mmCIF file of C-alpha atoms in Angstrom:
data_model
loop_
_atom_site.group_PDB
_atom_site.id
_atom_site.type_symbol
_atom_site.label_atom_id
_atom_site.label_comp_id
_atom_site.label_asym_id
_atom_site.label_seq_id
_atom_site.Cartn_x
_atom_site.Cartn_y
_atom_site.Cartn_z
ATOM 1 C CA MET A 446 -141.172 147.022 25.616
ATOM 2 C CA THR A 447 -138.392 149.058 27.379
ATOM 3 C CA GLU A 448 -139.231 151.616 29.253
ATOM 4 C CA GLY A 449 -136.374 153.922 28.338
ATOM 5 C CA VAL A 450 -132.812 155.011 27.806
ATOM 6 C CA GLN A 451 -131.189 154.993 31.503
ATOM 7 C CA GLY A 452 -127.786 155.573 32.097
ATOM 8 C CA ALA A 453 -124.531 157.579 30.456
ATOM 9 C CA ARG A 454 -122.902 154.625 29.728
ATOM 10 C CA LEU A 455 -125.720 153.486 26.959
ATOM 11 C CA ARG A 456 -126.472 157.277 25.925
ATOM 12 C CA ARG A 457 -122.993 156.698 24.818
ATOM 13 C CA ALA A 458 -122.742 153.872 23.424
ATOM 14 C CA ALA A 459 -125.908 155.152 21.346
ATOM 15 C CA LEU A 460 -124.778 158.524 20.349
ATOM 16 C CA ALA A 461 -121.445 156.752 19.024
ATOM 17 C CA VAL A 462 -122.755 154.279 16.587
ATOM 18 C CA TYR A 463 -126.153 156.354 15.633
ATOM 19 C CA PRO A 464 -123.856 158.542 13.017
ATOM 20 C CA ALA A 465 -121.556 155.282 12.543
ATOM 21 C CA VAL A 466 -125.034 153.734 11.006
ATOM 22 C CA LEU A 467 -126.096 156.543 9.357
ATOM 23 C CA ALA A 468 -122.580 157.116 7.765
ATOM 24 C CA GLY A 469 -123.425 153.236 5.613
ATOM 25 C CA GLU A 470 -121.951 150.746 9.055
ATOM 26 C CA ARG A 471 -124.376 147.656 9.964
ATOM 27 C CA LEU A 472 -126.306 148.251 12.960
ATOM 28 C CA ASP A 473 -125.985 144.868 13.934
ATOM 29 C CA PHE A 474 -122.057 144.524 14.110
ATOM 30 C CA LEU A 475 -121.975 147.821 15.969
ATOM 31 C CA LEU A 476 -124.608 146.990 18.435
ATOM 32 C CA ASP A 477 -121.849 143.474 18.938
ATOM 33 C CA ARG A 478 -118.622 145.639 19.288
ATOM 34 C CA SER A 479 -120.658 148.157 22.348
ATOM 35 C CA GLY A 480 -119.554 146.400 25.063
ATOM 36 C CA LEU A 481 -122.782 146.489 26.480
ATOM 37 C CA ARG A 482 -124.819 143.063 27.192
ATOM 38 C CA GLY A 483 -128.936 142.135 28.471
ATOM 39 C CA SER A 484 -131.196 144.571 29.148
ATOM 40 C CA GLU A 485 -128.395 147.499 28.649
ATOM 41 C CA ARG A 486 -127.899 145.905 24.758
ATOM 42 C CA ALA A 487 -131.592 145.790 24.477
ATOM 43 C CA SER A 488 -132.395 149.076 25.643
ATOM 44 C CA LEU A 489 -129.666 150.474 22.903
ATOM 45 C CA GLN A 490 -131.147 148.130 20.543
ATOM 46 C CA TRP A 491 -134.692 149.853 20.903
ATOM 47 C CA LEU A 492 -133.105 152.630 20.786
ATOM 48 C CA LEU A 493 -130.732 152.976 17.671
ATOM 49 C CA SER A 494 -133.660 150.313 15.547
ATOM 50 C CA GLY A 495 -136.275 153.142 16.442
ATOM 51 C CA ALA A 496 -134.321 156.319 16.063
ATOM 52 C CA LEU A 497 -133.206 154.735 12.114
ATOM 53 C CA ARG A 498 -136.580 153.514 11.544
ATOM 54 C CA GLU A 499 -138.136 157.443 11.994
ATOM 55 C CA SER A 500 -134.802 158.757 11.124
ATOM 56 C CA GLY A 501 -136.850 160.667 8.031
ATOM 57 C CA ILE A 502 -139.391 162.009 10.584
ATOM 58 C CA LEU A 503 -136.802 162.607 13.246
ATOM 59 C CA GLN A 504 -135.097 165.083 10.616
ATOM 60 C CA GLU A 505 -138.184 166.664 9.160
ATOM 61 C CA LEU A 506 -139.438 167.588 13.025
ATOM 62 C CA LEU A 507 -136.175 169.084 13.183
ATOM 63 C CA GLN A 508 -136.228 171.603 10.471
ATOM 64 C CA HIS A 509 -139.268 172.833 12.473
ATOM 65 C CA LEU A 510 -137.801 173.324 15.965
ATOM 66 C CA LEU A 511 -134.289 174.423 14.714
ATOM 67 C CA ARG A 512 -133.595 177.314 13.349
ATOM 68 C CA PRO A 513 -131.873 178.051 9.307
ATOM 69 C CA GLY A 514 -128.409 177.220 9.126
ATOM 70 C CA LYS A 515 -125.727 174.344 9.537
ATOM 71 C CA GLN A 516 -125.422 172.711 12.922
ATOM 72 C CA ASP A 517 -123.153 170.368 14.664
ATOM 73 C CA GLU A 518 -123.882 167.061 13.098
ATOM 74 C CA GLN A 519 -123.449 165.339 17.082
ATOM 75 C CA ILE A 520 -125.593 167.634 18.130
ATOM 76 C CA LEU A 521 -128.361 166.621 15.266
ATOM 77 C CA ALA A 522 -128.106 163.008 15.917
ATOM 78 C CA LEU A 523 -128.358 163.493 20.040
ATOM 79 C CA LEU A 524 -131.693 165.455 19.214
ATOM 80 C CA GLN A 525 -132.821 162.487 17.299
ATOM 81 C CA LEU A 526 -132.226 159.843 19.676
ATOM 82 C CA ALA A 527 -133.849 162.324 22.319
ATOM 83 C CA LEU A 528 -136.957 163.047 19.870
ATOM 84 C CA PHE A 529 -136.974 159.103 19.725
ATOM 85 C CA GLU A 530 -137.412 158.332 23.583
ATOM 86 C CA LEU A 531 -139.796 161.267 24.271
ATOM 87 C CA ARG A 532 -142.262 159.570 20.917
ATOM 88 C CA HIS A 533 -141.800 156.535 22.331
ATOM 89 C CA GLY A 534 -140.568 155.815 25.845
ATOM 90 C CA GLN A 535 -141.985 155.345 29.084
ATOM 91 C CA ARG A 536 -140.429 157.371 31.061
ATOM 92 C CA PRO A 537 -141.876 161.197 32.447
ATOM 93 C CA ASP A 538 -140.901 163.759 29.647
ATOM 94 C CA PHE A 539 -139.289 165.794 32.093
ATOM 95 C CA ALA A 540 -136.596 163.063 32.792
ATOM 96 C CA ILE A 541 -135.768 162.218 29.209
ATOM 97 C CA VAL A 542 -134.902 165.980 28.505
ATOM 98 C CA ASN A 543 -133.280 166.094 31.677
ATOM 99 C CA ASP A 544 -130.826 163.444 30.851
ATOM 100 C CA TRP A 545 -130.529 164.481 26.577
ATOM 101 C CA VAL A 546 -129.715 167.832 28.151
ATOM 102 C CA SER A 547 -127.102 166.175 30.056
ATOM 103 C CA ALA A 548 -125.568 163.817 27.623
ATOM 104 C CA SER A 549 -124.023 167.201 26.094
ATOM 105 C CA GLN A 550 -121.714 166.800 28.161
ATOM 106 C CA LEU A 551 -120.862 163.160 26.826
ATOM 107 C CA VAL A 552 -119.817 164.449 23.260
ATOM 108 C CA GLY A 553 -118.302 167.433 24.564
ATOM 109 C CA LYS A 554 -120.683 170.207 23.629
ATOM 110 C CA SER A 555 -122.228 171.729 26.887
ATOM 111 C CA TRP A 556 -122.286 174.329 25.161
ATOM 112 C CA ALA A 557 -125.590 173.111 23.288
ATOM 113 C CA LYS A 558 -127.350 172.443 26.424
ATOM 114 C CA GLY A 559 -129.503 175.410 26.254
ATOM 115 C CA LEU A 560 -129.914 174.769 22.672
ATOM 116 C CA ILE A 561 -131.072 171.065 23.070
ATOM 117 C CA ASN A 562 -133.896 172.422 26.190
ATOM 118 C CA ALA A 563 -135.228 174.524 24.144
ATOM 119 C CA VAL A 564 -135.565 172.174 21.206
ATOM 120 C CA LEU A 565 -136.801 168.946 23.125
ATOM 121 C CA ARG A 566 -139.344 171.218 25.461
ATOM 122 C CA ARG A 567 -140.724 173.006 21.990
ATOM 123 C CA TYR A 568 -141.624 169.048 20.843
ATOM 124 C CA LEU A 569 -143.643 169.036 23.968
ATOM 125 C CA ARG A 570 -145.793 171.854 23.181
ATOM 126 C CA GLU A 571 -146.477 171.632 19.540
ATOM 127 C CA ARG A 572 -146.062 167.681 19.411
ATOM 128 C CA PRO A 573 -149.293 167.114 17.716
ATOM 129 C CA GLY A 574 -149.036 168.947 15.166
ATOM 130 C CA LEU A 575 -145.284 168.115 14.434
ATOM 131 C CA ASP A 576 -146.056 164.858 14.575
ATOM 132 C CA ALA A 577 -148.639 164.987 12.239
ATOM 133 C CA ASP A 578 -147.132 166.519 9.599
ATOM 134 C CA ALA A 579 -143.975 164.274 9.259
ATOM 135 C CA VAL A 580 -145.169 161.250 9.192
ATOM 136 C CA SER A 581 -144.566 161.724 5.321
ATOM 137 C CA ALA A 582 -141.181 161.905 5.898
ATOM 138 C CA SER A 583 -140.512 158.516 6.971
ATOM 139 C CA HIS A 584 -139.291 156.275 3.366
ATOM 140 C CA PRO A 585 -136.463 157.646 1.444
ATOM 141 C CA ASP A 586 -138.228 159.592 -2.217
ATOM 142 C CA TRP A 587 -136.427 156.212 -4.074
ATOM 143 C CA LEU A 588 -138.329 153.672 -2.047
ATOM 144 C CA LEU A 589 -141.518 155.630 -1.258
ATOM 145 C CA GLN A 590 -141.760 156.229 -5.059
ATOM 146 C CA ARG A 591 -140.784 152.542 -6.081
ATOM 147 C CA LEU A 592 -143.667 151.168 -3.792
ATOM 148 C CA GLN A 593 -146.462 153.437 -5.047
ATOM 149 C CA ASP A 594 -145.982 152.364 -8.188
ATOM 150 C CA ALA A 595 -146.071 148.441 -7.146
ATOM 151 C CA TYR A 596 -148.846 149.033 -4.964
ATOM 152 C CA PRO A 597 -150.399 152.032 -5.165
ATOM 153 C CA THR A 598 -153.718 151.030 -2.751
ATOM 154 C CA ASP A 599 -151.419 149.204 -0.649
ATOM 155 C CA TRP A 600 -147.808 151.463 -0.179
ATOM 156 C CA PRO A 601 -149.715 153.151 3.189
ATOM 157 C CA THR A 602 -149.998 150.207 4.573
ATOM 158 C CA ILE A 603 -146.508 148.565 3.806
ATOM 159 C CA VAL A 604 -144.894 152.372 5.180
ATOM 160 C CA ARG A 605 -146.316 152.152 8.559
ATOM 161 C CA ALA A 606 -146.267 148.366 9.115
ATOM 162 C CA ASN A 607 -142.318 149.417 8.152
ATOM 163 C CA LEU A 608 -142.504 151.531 11.255
ATOM 164 C CA GLN A 609 -143.712 149.325 13.727
ATOM 165 C CA ALA A 610 -140.825 147.201 15.271
ATOM 166 C CA ALA A 611 -141.120 143.255 14.615
ATOM 167 C CA PRO A 612 -142.106 140.752 16.782
ATOM 168 C CA LEU A 613 -139.629 138.242 17.954
ATOM 169 C CA TRP A 614 -140.275 134.879 16.475
ATOM 170 C CA LEU A 615 -138.911 131.219 16.636
ATOM 171 C CA ARG A 616 -138.287 128.182 15.446
ATOM 172 C CA VAL A 617 -138.063 125.511 17.869
ATOM 173 C CA ASN A 618 -135.607 122.655 16.528
ATOM 174 C CA ARG A 619 -138.235 119.993 16.330
ATOM 175 C CA ARG A 620 -135.135 117.711 16.562
ATOM 176 C CA ARG A 621 -134.476 118.822 20.631
ATOM 177 C CA ILE A 622 -137.522 119.362 21.780
ATOM 178 C CA SER A 623 -141.419 119.373 20.871
ATOM 179 C CA ARG A 624 -142.914 123.381 19.762
ATOM 180 C CA ASP A 625 -145.537 122.838 23.251
ATOM 181 C CA GLN A 626 -142.729 121.847 25.709
ATOM 182 C CA TYR A 627 -140.569 124.665 24.720
ATOM 183 C CA GLN A 628 -143.702 127.040 24.848
ATOM 184 C CA ALA A 629 -144.391 126.070 28.310
ATOM 185 C CA LEU A 630 -140.604 126.757 28.923
ATOM 186 C CA LEU A 631 -140.939 129.863 27.549
ATOM 187 C CA GLN A 632 -144.378 130.497 29.998
ATOM 188 C CA GLU A 633 -142.418 129.105 32.712
ATOM 189 C CA GLN A 634 -140.234 132.226 32.765
ATOM 190 C CA GLY A 635 -142.563 135.003 32.050
ATOM 191 C CA HIS A 636 -142.158 134.910 28.263
ATOM 192 C CA ALA A 637 -145.971 134.810 27.170
ATOM 193 C CA SER A 638 -146.196 133.832 23.184
ATOM 194 C CA GLN A 639 -148.780 132.597 20.424
ATOM 195 C CA ARG A 640 -148.348 129.739 17.791
ATOM 196 C CA CYS A 641 -148.712 129.845 14.263
ATOM 197 C CA ALA A 642 -151.515 127.956 12.870
ATOM 198 C CA THR A 643 -149.539 127.518 9.551
ATOM 199 C CA LEU A 644 -145.961 126.877 10.763
ATOM 200 C CA PRO A 645 -145.982 124.082 13.271
ATOM 201 C CA ASP A 646 -142.487 125.054 14.703
ATOM 202 C CA ALA A 647 -142.734 128.731 15.028
ATOM 203 C CA LEU A 648 -143.763 130.825 18.256
ATOM 204 C CA ILE A 649 -144.420 134.726 18.065
ATOM 205 C CA LEU A 650 -143.284 136.344 20.981
ATOM 206 C CA PRO A 651 -144.542 140.088 20.917
ATOM 207 C CA GLN A 652 -141.302 142.036 22.231
ATOM 208 C CA SER A 653 -137.485 141.103 21.461
ATOM 209 C CA LEU A 654 -135.328 139.713 23.885
ATOM 210 C CA PRO A 655 -131.081 138.510 24.434
ATOM 211 C CA VAL A 656 -131.402 135.150 23.190
ATOM 212 C CA ARG A 657 -129.315 134.215 26.151
ATOM 213 C CA GLU A 658 -132.273 134.458 27.803
ATOM 214 C CA LEU A 659 -134.125 131.965 25.781
ATOM 215 C CA PRO A 660 -134.331 128.479 27.773
ATOM 216 C CA GLY A 661 -132.090 125.983 25.524
ATOM 217 C CA TRP A 662 -130.233 128.719 23.529
ATOM 218 C CA GLU A 663 -126.994 126.894 24.009
ATOM 219 C CA ASP A 664 -128.233 123.745 23.619
ATOM 220 C CA GLY A 665 -129.965 124.617 20.547
ATOM 221 C CA TRP A 666 -133.555 124.076 21.434
ATOM 222 C CA VAL A 667 -134.494 127.217 19.260
ATOM 223 C CA ALA A 668 -133.628 129.385 16.697
ATOM 224 C CA VAL A 669 -134.281 133.277 15.296
ATOM 225 C CA GLN A 670 -136.385 132.929 12.356
ATOM 226 C CA ASP A 671 -138.722 135.266 10.864
ATOM 227 C CA GLY A 672 -142.439 132.987 9.652
ATOM 228 C CA ALA A 673 -141.995 134.503 6.467
ATOM 229 C CA ALA A 674 -138.164 132.827 6.597
ATOM 230 C CA GLN A 675 -140.284 129.752 7.854
ATOM 231 C CA LEU A 676 -141.421 129.181 5.146
ATOM 232 C CA ALA A 677 -138.898 128.435 2.706
ATOM 233 C CA ALA A 678 -138.186 125.086 4.289
ATOM 234 C CA GLU A 679 -141.834 124.443 4.448
ATOM 235 C CA ILE A 680 -142.461 124.941 1.189
ATOM 236 C CA LEU A 681 -139.929 123.546 -0.833
ATOM 237 C CA ALA A 682 -141.130 120.460 1.387
ATOM 238 C CA PRO A 683 -137.447 118.057 1.536
ATOM 239 C CA GLN A 684 -138.165 114.145 1.973
ATOM 240 C CA ALA A 685 -135.220 112.043 3.436
ATOM 241 C CA GLY A 686 -133.388 110.887 0.233
ATOM 242 C CA GLU A 687 -133.212 113.839 -1.547
ATOM 243 C CA ARG A 688 -130.279 116.023 -2.673
ATOM 244 C CA ILE A 689 -130.461 119.296 -2.142
ATOM 245 C CA LEU A 690 -128.995 122.712 -3.051
ATOM 246 C CA ASP A 691 -128.925 125.622 -0.774
ATOM 247 C CA ALA A 692 -127.066 127.566 -2.808
ATOM 248 C CA CYS A 693 -127.205 130.750 -0.965
ATOM 249 C CA ALA A 694 -127.339 129.404 2.263
ATOM 250 C CA ALA A 695 -125.585 131.972 4.919
ATOM 251 C CA PRO A 696 -126.556 132.945 7.963
ATOM 252 C CA GLY A 697 -127.882 129.279 7.904
ATOM 253 C CA GLY A 698 -131.325 129.104 9.323
ATOM 254 C CA LYS A 699 -133.585 127.752 6.034
ATOM 255 C CA THR A 700 -130.362 125.550 6.172
ATOM 256 C CA ALA A 701 -130.719 124.764 9.299
ATOM 257 C CA HIS A 702 -134.541 123.990 8.839
ATOM 258 C CA LEU A 703 -133.975 121.686 5.944
ATOM 259 C CA LEU A 704 -132.229 119.501 8.258
ATOM 260 C CA SER A 705 -134.694 119.739 11.020
ATOM 261 C CA LEU A 706 -137.737 118.630 8.751
ATOM 262 C CA GLY A 707 -136.193 115.900 7.638
ATOM 263 C CA ALA A 708 -133.332 116.611 4.898
ATOM 264 C CA ASP A 709 -130.223 114.427 5.169
ATOM 265 C CA ASP A 710 -127.978 115.139 2.264
ATOM 266 C CA VAL A 711 -127.957 119.430 1.742
ATOM 267 C CA LEU A 712 -124.720 121.224 0.716
ATOM 268 C CA ALA A 713 -124.911 124.756 1.694
ATOM 269 C CA LEU A 714 -123.160 127.269 -0.838
ATOM 270 C CA ASP A 715 -122.027 130.713 0.110
ATOM 271 C CA SER A 716 -119.644 133.181 -1.661
ATOM 272 C CA ALA A 717 -117.824 134.074 1.564
ATOM 273 C CA ALA A 718 -115.640 131.751 3.287
ATOM 274 C CA PRO A 719 -116.774 134.118 6.893
ATOM 275 C CA ARG A 720 -120.414 133.265 6.378
ATOM 276 C CA LEU A 721 -120.687 130.161 5.638
ATOM 277 C CA GLN A 722 -118.317 130.047 8.797
ATOM 278 C CA ARG A 723 -121.096 131.507 10.992
ATOM 279 C CA LEU A 724 -123.403 128.682 8.967
ATOM 280 C CA GLU A 725 -121.537 126.472 10.350
ATOM 281 C CA VAL A 726 -121.324 127.545 13.892
ATOM 282 C CA ALA A 727 -125.786 128.312 13.131
ATOM 283 C CA LEU A 728 -125.842 124.469 12.359
ATOM 284 C CA GLN A 729 -123.333 123.077 15.150
ATOM 285 C CA ARG A 730 -125.077 124.898 17.646
ATOM 286 C CA GLN A 731 -128.581 123.425 16.773
ATOM 287 C CA GLY A 732 -126.831 120.061 16.820
ATOM 288 C CA LEU A 733 -127.225 119.661 13.263
ATOM 289 C CA SER A 734 -124.364 119.255 10.583
ATOM 290 C CA THR A 735 -124.052 118.538 6.221
ATOM 291 C CA GLN A 736 -121.839 119.737 3.808
ATOM 292 C CA THR A 737 -120.381 123.262 3.063
ATOM 293 C CA ARG A 738 -118.714 124.822 0.645
ATOM 294 C CA VAL A 739 -117.589 128.558 -0.461
ATOM 295 C CA ALA A 740 -118.539 128.764 -4.089
ATOM 296 C CA ASP A 741 -120.735 131.301 -6.565
ATOM 297 C CA ALA A 742 -123.498 128.768 -7.385
ATOM 298 C CA ALA A 743 -123.907 130.449 -10.270
ATOM 299 C CA GLN A 744 -120.241 128.271 -11.391
ATOM 300 C CA ILE A 745 -121.647 125.356 -11.272
ATOM 301 C CA SER A 746 -118.510 123.657 -12.353
ATOM 302 C CA SER A 747 -116.537 124.567 -9.239
ATOM 303 C CA TYR A 748 -119.144 122.448 -6.966
ATOM 304 C CA TRP A 749 -121.165 120.149 -9.056
ATOM 305 C CA ASP A 750 -120.168 116.484 -9.404
ATOM 306 C CA GLY A 751 -123.016 116.300 -12.380
ATOM 307 C CA ARG A 752 -125.828 114.635 -10.047
ATOM 308 C CA PRO A 753 -128.238 116.421 -10.271
ATOM 309 C CA PHE A 754 -130.160 118.020 -7.393
ATOM 310 C CA HIS A 755 -134.115 117.376 -7.083
ATOM 311 C CA ALA A 756 -134.633 120.323 -5.623
ATOM 312 C CA ILE A 757 -133.109 123.347 -4.989
ATOM 313 C CA LEU A 758 -133.437 127.043 -2.399
ATOM 314 C CA LEU A 759 -132.047 129.729 -4.134
ATOM 315 C CA ASP A 760 -132.571 133.506 -1.582
ATOM 316 C CA ALA A 761 -131.225 135.612 -3.609
ATOM 317 C CA PRO A 762 -129.226 138.841 -2.566
ATOM 318 C CA CYS A 763 -131.510 141.141 -2.815
ATOM 319 C CA SER A 764 -132.564 144.470 -1.755
ATOM 320 C CA ALA A 765 -134.228 143.719 1.870
ATOM 321 C CA THR A 766 -136.906 146.058 1.681
ATOM 322 C CA GLY A 767 -139.196 143.344 3.142
ATOM 323 C CA ILE A 768 -137.402 143.488 6.290
ATOM 324 C CA ILE A 769 -137.222 147.106 7.315
ATOM 325 C CA ARG A 770 -139.443 147.055 10.431
ATOM 326 C CA ARG A 771 -136.195 143.983 11.416
ATOM 327 C CA HIS A 772 -133.296 146.220 10.198
ATOM 328 C CA PRO A 773 -134.276 149.888 9.575
ATOM 329 C CA ASP A 774 -130.804 150.513 8.601
ATOM 330 C CA ILE A 775 -131.748 149.149 5.082
ATOM 331 C CA LEU A 776 -133.598 152.886 5.184
ATOM 332 C CA HIS A 777 -130.543 154.680 4.900
ATOM 333 C CA HIS A 778 -128.765 153.569 2.103
ATOM 334 C CA ALA A 779 -130.312 152.900 -1.390
ATOM 335 C CA PRO A 780 -129.232 149.773 -2.929
ATOM 336 C CA ASP A 781 -127.570 149.446 -6.651
ATOM 337 C CA LEU A 782 -131.273 147.915 -7.740
ATOM 338 C CA PRO A 783 -129.359 147.447 -12.029
ATOM 339 C CA ARG A 784 -126.982 145.504 -10.222
ATOM 340 C CA LEU A 785 -128.646 142.944 -7.997
ATOM 341 C CA CYS A 786 -131.488 142.328 -10.569
ATOM 342 C CA GLN A 787 -128.324 141.094 -13.045
ATOM 343 C CA GLU A 788 -127.135 138.732 -10.252
ATOM 344 C CA GLN A 789 -130.293 137.617 -9.273
ATOM 345 C CA ALA A 790 -130.990 136.624 -13.429
ATOM 346 C CA ARG A 791 -127.299 134.900 -13.286
ATOM 347 C CA LEU A 792 -127.625 132.452 -10.073
ATOM 348 C CA LEU A 793 -131.443 131.641 -10.939
ATOM 349 C CA ARG A 794 -129.698 130.656 -14.435
ATOM 350 C CA GLY A 795 -126.571 129.257 -13.483
ATOM 351 C CA VAL A 796 -128.708 126.787 -10.907
ATOM 352 C CA TRP A 797 -130.686 125.126 -12.917
ATOM 353 C CA PRO A 798 -128.866 123.361 -15.325
ATOM 354 C CA ALA A 799 -127.654 121.102 -11.711
ATOM 355 C CA LEU A 800 -131.898 120.788 -11.522
ATOM 356 C CA ALA A 801 -132.940 117.121 -11.714
ATOM 357 C CA PRO A 802 -135.901 116.766 -14.529
ATOM 358 C CA GLY A 803 -138.859 116.796 -12.709
ATOM 359 C CA GLY A 804 -137.134 118.730 -9.799
ATOM 360 C CA ARG A 805 -138.209 121.924 -7.923
ATOM 361 C CA LEU A 806 -136.473 125.042 -7.473
ATOM 362 C CA LEU A 807 -137.614 127.758 -5.021
ATOM 363 C CA TYR A 808 -137.117 131.253 -5.927
ATOM 364 C CA ALA A 809 -136.949 133.406 -2.971
ATOM 365 C CA THR A 810 -135.557 137.115 -1.665
ATOM 366 C CA CYS A 811 -136.939 139.672 1.192
ATOM 367 C CA SER A 812 -137.289 142.724 -1.096
ATOM 368 C CA LEU A 813 -140.733 144.360 -2.471
ATOM 369 C CA LEU A 814 -139.838 145.690 -5.225
ATOM 370 C CA PRO A 815 -141.574 143.341 -8.226
ATOM 371 C CA GLU A 816 -137.834 143.773 -10.132
ATOM 372 C CA GLU A 817 -136.577 141.523 -8.295
ATOM 373 C CA ASN A 818 -139.294 138.366 -8.089
ATOM 374 C CA GLU A 819 -142.228 138.642 -9.797
ATOM 375 C CA LEU A 820 -141.215 140.694 -12.944
ATOM 376 C CA LEU A 821 -137.445 138.370 -13.018
ATOM 377 C CA VAL A 822 -139.683 135.306 -12.620
ATOM 378 C CA GLN A 823 -141.475 136.249 -15.458
ATOM 379 C CA ASP A 824 -138.683 136.888 -17.728
ATOM 380 C CA PHE A 825 -136.972 133.554 -16.750
ATOM 381 C CA LEU A 826 -140.213 131.677 -17.144
ATOM 382 C CA HIS A 827 -140.723 133.155 -20.819
ATOM 383 C CA THR A 828 -136.712 132.142 -21.807
ATOM 384 C CA GLN A 829 -136.491 128.803 -20.350
ATOM 385 C CA ALA A 830 -138.278 126.574 -21.670
ATOM 386 C CA ASP A 831 -138.106 123.847 -19.354
ATOM 387 C CA ALA A 832 -139.435 125.569 -16.293
ATOM 388 C CA CYS A 833 -142.621 125.813 -15.105
ATOM 389 C CA ARG A 834 -144.636 128.164 -11.898
ATOM 390 C CA VAL A 835 -145.939 125.392 -9.847
ATOM 391 C CA ASP A 836 -148.644 126.817 -7.575
ATOM 392 C CA ASP A 837 -148.532 126.825 -4.091
ATOM 393 C CA PRO A 838 -151.056 129.548 -2.056
ATOM 394 C CA ARG A 839 -147.821 130.239 0.049
ATOM 395 C CA CYS A 840 -146.020 131.670 -2.777
ATOM 396 C CA GLY A 841 -145.986 135.178 -4.166
ATOM 397 C CA GLN A 842 -145.751 138.620 -2.829
ATOM 398 C CA ARG A 843 -145.923 138.795 1.377
ATOM 399 C CA LEU A 844 -145.516 141.708 2.614
ATOM 400 C CA PRO A 845 -144.336 142.972 5.974
ATOM 401 C CA GLY A 846 -147.061 142.869 8.452
ATOM 402 C CA GLN A 847 -148.806 140.579 6.998
ATOM 403 C CA GLU A 848 -149.938 137.469 9.456
ATOM 404 C CA GLU A 849 -146.992 139.236 12.118
ATOM 405 C CA MET A 850 -143.985 138.441 9.196
ATOM 406 C CA ASP A 851 -141.747 139.657 7.209
ATOM 407 C CA GLY A 852 -141.975 140.819 3.730
ATOM 408 C CA PHE A 853 -140.916 137.813 1.428
ATOM 409 C CA TYR A 854 -141.349 137.153 -2.334
ATOM 410 C CA TYR A 855 -141.100 132.971 -2.621
ATOM 411 C CA ALA A 856 -141.531 131.237 -6.196
ATOM 412 C CA LEU A 857 -141.692 127.311 -6.521
ATOM 413 C CA LEU A 858 -140.599 126.347 -10.211
ATOM 414 C CA ARG A 859 -140.005 122.876 -11.906
ATOM 415 C CA LYS A 860 -137.944 121.014 -14.242
ATOM 416 C CA SER A 861 -139.830 119.540 -16.978
ATOM 417 C CA ALA A 862 -139.262 115.453 -17.636
ATOM 418 C CA ALA A 863 -138.060 114.482 -20.755
ATOM 419 C CA GLY A 864 -140.032 114.604 -22.840
ATOM 420 C CA GLU A 865 -142.738 116.864 -21.319
ATOM 421 C CA ALA A 866 -143.711 119.796 -22.285
ATOM 422 C CA ALA A 867 -143.174 122.488 -19.650
#
């Protein structure tokens, strides 16, 4: 946990980035362009991710704390950031208030010092009641309604999980170093970690830290990959000599995992050249390589030579509603669900002809919504005569926070062999 948000440069960056993310820009891209490094960048990410995660709560608080009427947008953003630090920072309250009052000068709004001071001090006086009343506002209506419909008993647990920062999951590159050896290196540097019993290459750190502070990062000893994402390669279980298609491969975490597990004939596709370049850089850092191609996976004539694949990984584009705790900006951009579901079905039906009889396909999303997951797979199985589901206890819907992992969905499908009933 960061100890707080210290320094005018950091607050200036936060006041520039936060409104931009609320307006639709990607948080990770803006963090990269902030110019901050090391602990400053970590503090900025903590502040912005948390404020985005709790933006609904913070806006609800301000409705109670401010008089009705039009308010200055920059001051509203400043107050949200200040309230988040008061709620979760570890610095003294008076220091937080003083620093954010002074921050009004960073946006040329010195006239607002008195307002900011009054709002923050009123919050501190009335905090218990205000905090209790505001939690229900944490998720947008479109998402909250869908969660309540899909998970009538579990939705409060999902909402609470989404409001928590995710731990840092690592996948140790077994081609470079063993998990035990890497865990010992972390311990030597003062980073406590724990193993995951069901994932042989995984380590969990309770708090995030800059990746370049990880031992052996530049040498490819380790990758950042949530436990739920690590399940993909484990479920698909690649074997040497198998021909494997990673249909929507970028940014490459699952491709690298397949290769580290011994896959030696993988074709990695992505429809966007810049994303595929990121994949190639990630593989190179880990000492891995494979065939890559810019292609629409559903248009198999553009990349398929007619030789069937023994296994296909289809990590389909989705609403990403299962990874909100890691990417809280998702709360602020309602997805086009009909378009996404159409694209998911198109990709699944498009790649199926390239799968060998007896072969397996793993359909995956980081979504919690049934229309992108179970309902879509059921519809596919109902209409695809040569497809059946493989019973695997690791498949199905995982909820955020379950075993400290993100929310993911997996369905392992099998194509009937010649003359075999599905």
